[in-house]
Amino acid sequence: HITSDCPPPEEEEITLCNITSSDWRRVAYINMTDPEAECPSGLNEVSNSNTGQRACGRSVDGAGYTVAAPGGCSSVTFPVKTIYSHVCGYARGYQYRTMDGFWQSSRRTINDAYVDGLSITHGNPRKHLWTLAVGAYEVSTHLEARCPLDLDTYNISRIPEFVGNNYYCEAGYSSVHEDRIAWEDSLWDGQQCVSSTAQSCSRYGWFHRDIAPSQEDIEVRWCSDQGRSNEDFYTDLLEIWVL
């Protein structure tokens, strides 16, 4: 289900991203743990028959190898009917096979599939809010496909300038990918980290952006530079609030 322009109960103050206010508005909400929930239009649903888990992922199957390639992303736009300057959000996902994080990002723009993961922007032209990337695995000699590590100038240099430090990155596999969804190790929660030096172990959870006042809609894109049979990821929780 998608819930837009949803305020807290009248005059009730809530605290999100360390800001307490009664003016927070929830503009995006996906909760596939609700048995009655459905994926937004434009996304595909996957499920685990053993555990009952369900999640949403890309419906497009294009590749984004070139700067001009339009494929690779499925988009959902969430209307925002208020002026805001704070964005606070959270997402939980699951990895399938060989996601590559920011490996191919350095030669792409914000309009391309610049990341294997979730891209959150606002407005047209797009302005970056947050990126939730999916690395291949935590421990591997294949450095290009991993999440940026502490003091890892090689991978950090691949993060686009428009992303900067406004991202999370985590992998669902420890050292080798498998031909299945890693339902047992959710993404962007800092849990089950094998490498204690991985930035993903300390950078996770709710994200917060303080931006110039805006009334622009928020767009969330599920992106990857290769086809769904080769690599993908899925989200079962997504929540975005504005103030």
PDB file of C-alpha atoms in Angstrom, residues 30-111:
ATOM      1  CA  ILE A  30       5.215   0.414   1.638  1.00  0.00           C
ATOM      2  CA  ASN A  31       4.804  -2.383   4.162  1.00  0.00           C
ATOM      3  CA  MET A  32       4.776  -5.827   2.611  1.00  0.00           C
ATOM      4  CA  THR A  33       4.671  -7.488   6.038  1.00  0.00           C
ATOM      5  CA  ASP A  34       0.974  -6.547   5.997  1.00  0.00           C
ATOM      6  CA  PRO A  35      -0.796  -9.570   4.426  1.00  0.00           C
ATOM      7  CA  GLU A  36      -3.171  -7.255   2.560  1.00  0.00           C
ATOM      8  CA  ALA A  37      -0.476  -4.989   1.114  1.00  0.00           C
ATOM      9  CA  GLU A  38       0.373  -4.920  -2.583  1.00  0.00           C
ATOM     10  CA  CYS A  39       3.378  -3.600  -4.457  1.00  0.00           C
ATOM     11  CA  PRO A  40       2.934  -0.180  -6.069  1.00  0.00           C
ATOM     12  CA  SER A  41       2.151  -0.103  -9.772  1.00  0.00           C
ATOM     13  CA  GLY A  42       5.345  -0.556 -11.764  1.00  0.00           C
ATOM     14  CA  LEU A  43       6.979  -2.996  -9.335  1.00  0.00           C
ATOM     15  CA  ASN A  44       6.958  -6.794  -9.233  1.00  0.00           C
ATOM     16  CA  GLU A  45       6.253  -8.846  -6.122  1.00  0.00           C
ATOM     17  CA  VAL A  46       8.448 -11.749  -4.999  1.00  0.00           C
ATOM     18  CA  SER A  47       7.819 -14.046  -2.054  1.00  0.00           C
ATOM     19  CA  ASN A  48       9.380 -16.730   0.092  1.00  0.00           C
ATOM     20  CA  SER A  49       6.928 -19.627   0.453  1.00  0.00           C
ATOM     21  CA  ASN A  50       8.826 -21.011   3.447  1.00  0.00           C
ATOM     22  CA  THR A  51       8.852 -17.875   5.573  1.00  0.00           C
ATOM     23  CA  GLY A  52       5.934 -15.924   4.112  1.00  0.00           C
ATOM     24  CA  GLN A  53       8.156 -12.916   3.381  1.00  0.00           C
ATOM     25  CA  ARG A  54       7.141 -10.695   0.462  1.00  0.00           C
ATOM     26  CA  ALA A  55       8.900  -7.770  -1.201  1.00  0.00           C
ATOM     27  CA  CYS A  56       8.800  -5.479  -4.244  1.00  0.00           C
ATOM     28  CA  GLY A  57      11.364  -5.100  -7.018  1.00  0.00           C
ATOM     29  CA  ARG A  58      11.981  -3.882 -10.549  1.00  0.00           C
ATOM     30  CA  SER A  59       9.621  -4.645 -13.391  1.00  0.00           C
ATOM     31  CA  VAL A  60      11.944  -3.308 -16.103  1.00  0.00           C
ATOM     32  CA  ASP A  61      14.585  -5.662 -17.433  1.00  0.00           C
ATOM     33  CA  GLY A  62      16.834  -3.277 -19.322  1.00  0.00           C
ATOM     34  CA  ALA A  63      20.532  -2.821 -18.792  1.00  0.00           C
ATOM     35  CA  GLY A  64      22.202   0.462 -17.918  1.00  0.00           C
ATOM     36  CA  TYR A  65      25.719  -0.035 -19.207  1.00  0.00           C
ATOM     37  CA  THR A  66      25.957   3.286 -21.052  1.00  0.00           C
ATOM     38  CA  VAL A  67      25.405   6.811 -19.838  1.00  0.00           C
ATOM     39  CA  ALA A  68      22.488   7.213 -22.232  1.00  0.00           C
ATOM     40  CA  ALA A  69      20.783   3.933 -21.330  1.00  0.00           C
ATOM     41  CA  PRO A  70      17.280   4.622 -19.950  1.00  0.00           C
ATOM     42  CA  GLY A  71      16.765   1.074 -18.707  1.00  0.00           C
ATOM     43  CA  GLY A  72      17.645  -0.474 -15.410  1.00  0.00           C
ATOM     44  CA  CYS A  73      15.253   1.428 -13.107  1.00  0.00           C
ATOM     45  CA  SER A  74      11.624   1.068 -12.085  1.00  0.00           C
ATOM     46  CA  SER A  75      10.199   4.294 -10.709  1.00  0.00           C
ATOM     47  CA  VAL A  76       7.448   5.208  -8.250  1.00  0.00           C
ATOM     48  CA  THR A  77       6.573   8.873  -7.642  1.00  0.00           C
ATOM     49  CA  PHE A  78       5.062   9.852  -4.291  1.00  0.00           C
ATOM     50  CA  PRO A  79       3.082  13.120  -4.316  1.00  0.00           C
ATOM     51  CA  VAL A  80       3.986  15.726  -1.709  1.00  0.00           C
ATOM     52  CA  LYS A  81       1.269  18.267  -0.966  1.00  0.00           C
ATOM     53  CA  THR A  82       3.141  20.469   1.459  1.00  0.00           C
ATOM     54  CA  ILE A  83       6.269  22.616   1.667  1.00  0.00           C
ATOM     55  CA  TYR A  84       9.103  20.791   3.391  1.00  0.00           C
ATOM     56  CA  SER A  85      12.780  21.229   4.222  1.00  0.00           C
ATOM     57  CA  HIS A  86      13.454  17.960   6.076  1.00  0.00           C
ATOM     58  CA  VAL A  87      13.231  14.460   4.630  1.00  0.00           C
ATOM     59  CA  CYS A  88      13.454  11.456   6.945  1.00  0.00           C
ATOM     60  CA  GLY A  89      13.165   7.906   5.665  1.00  0.00           C
ATOM     61  CA  TYR A  90      13.874   4.228   6.039  1.00  0.00           C
ATOM     62  CA  ALA A  91      13.989   1.192   3.766  1.00  0.00           C
ATOM     63  CA  ARG A  92      14.676  -2.518   4.179  1.00  0.00           C
ATOM     64  CA  GLY A  93      15.725  -4.732   1.292  1.00  0.00           C
ATOM     65  CA  TYR A  94      17.029  -8.145   0.208  1.00  0.00           C
ATOM     66  CA  GLN A  95      19.743  -9.014  -2.287  1.00  0.00           C
ATOM     67  CA  TYR A  96      19.576 -11.355  -5.268  1.00  0.00           C
ATOM     68  CA  ARG A  97      22.867 -12.472  -6.864  1.00  0.00           C
ATOM     69  CA  THR A  98      25.579 -10.140  -8.165  1.00  0.00           C
ATOM     70  CA  MET A  99      24.684  -6.574  -7.210  1.00  0.00           C
ATOM     71  CA  ASP A 100      27.660  -4.226  -7.677  1.00  0.00           C
ATOM     72  CA  GLY A 101      27.027  -1.173  -5.507  1.00  0.00           C
ATOM     73  CA  PHE A 102      28.671   1.890  -7.062  1.00  0.00           C
ATOM     74  CA  TRP A 103      30.988  -0.054  -9.390  1.00  0.00           C
ATOM     75  CA  GLN A 104      29.797   1.589 -12.643  1.00  0.00           C
ATOM     76  CA  SER A 105      28.646   4.859 -11.096  1.00  0.00           C
ATOM     77  CA  SER A 106      31.522   7.163 -11.998  1.00  0.00           C
ATOM     78  CA  ARG A 107      30.473   7.476 -15.653  1.00  0.00           C
ATOM     79  CA  ARG A 108      26.752   7.997 -15.058  1.00  0.00           C
ATOM     80  CA  THR A 109      24.391  10.827 -14.217  1.00  0.00           C
ATOM     81  CA  ILE A 110      21.552  11.025 -11.720  1.00  0.00           C
ATOM     82  CA  ASN A 111      19.146  10.117 -14.554  1.00  0.00           C
TER      83      ASN A 111
END
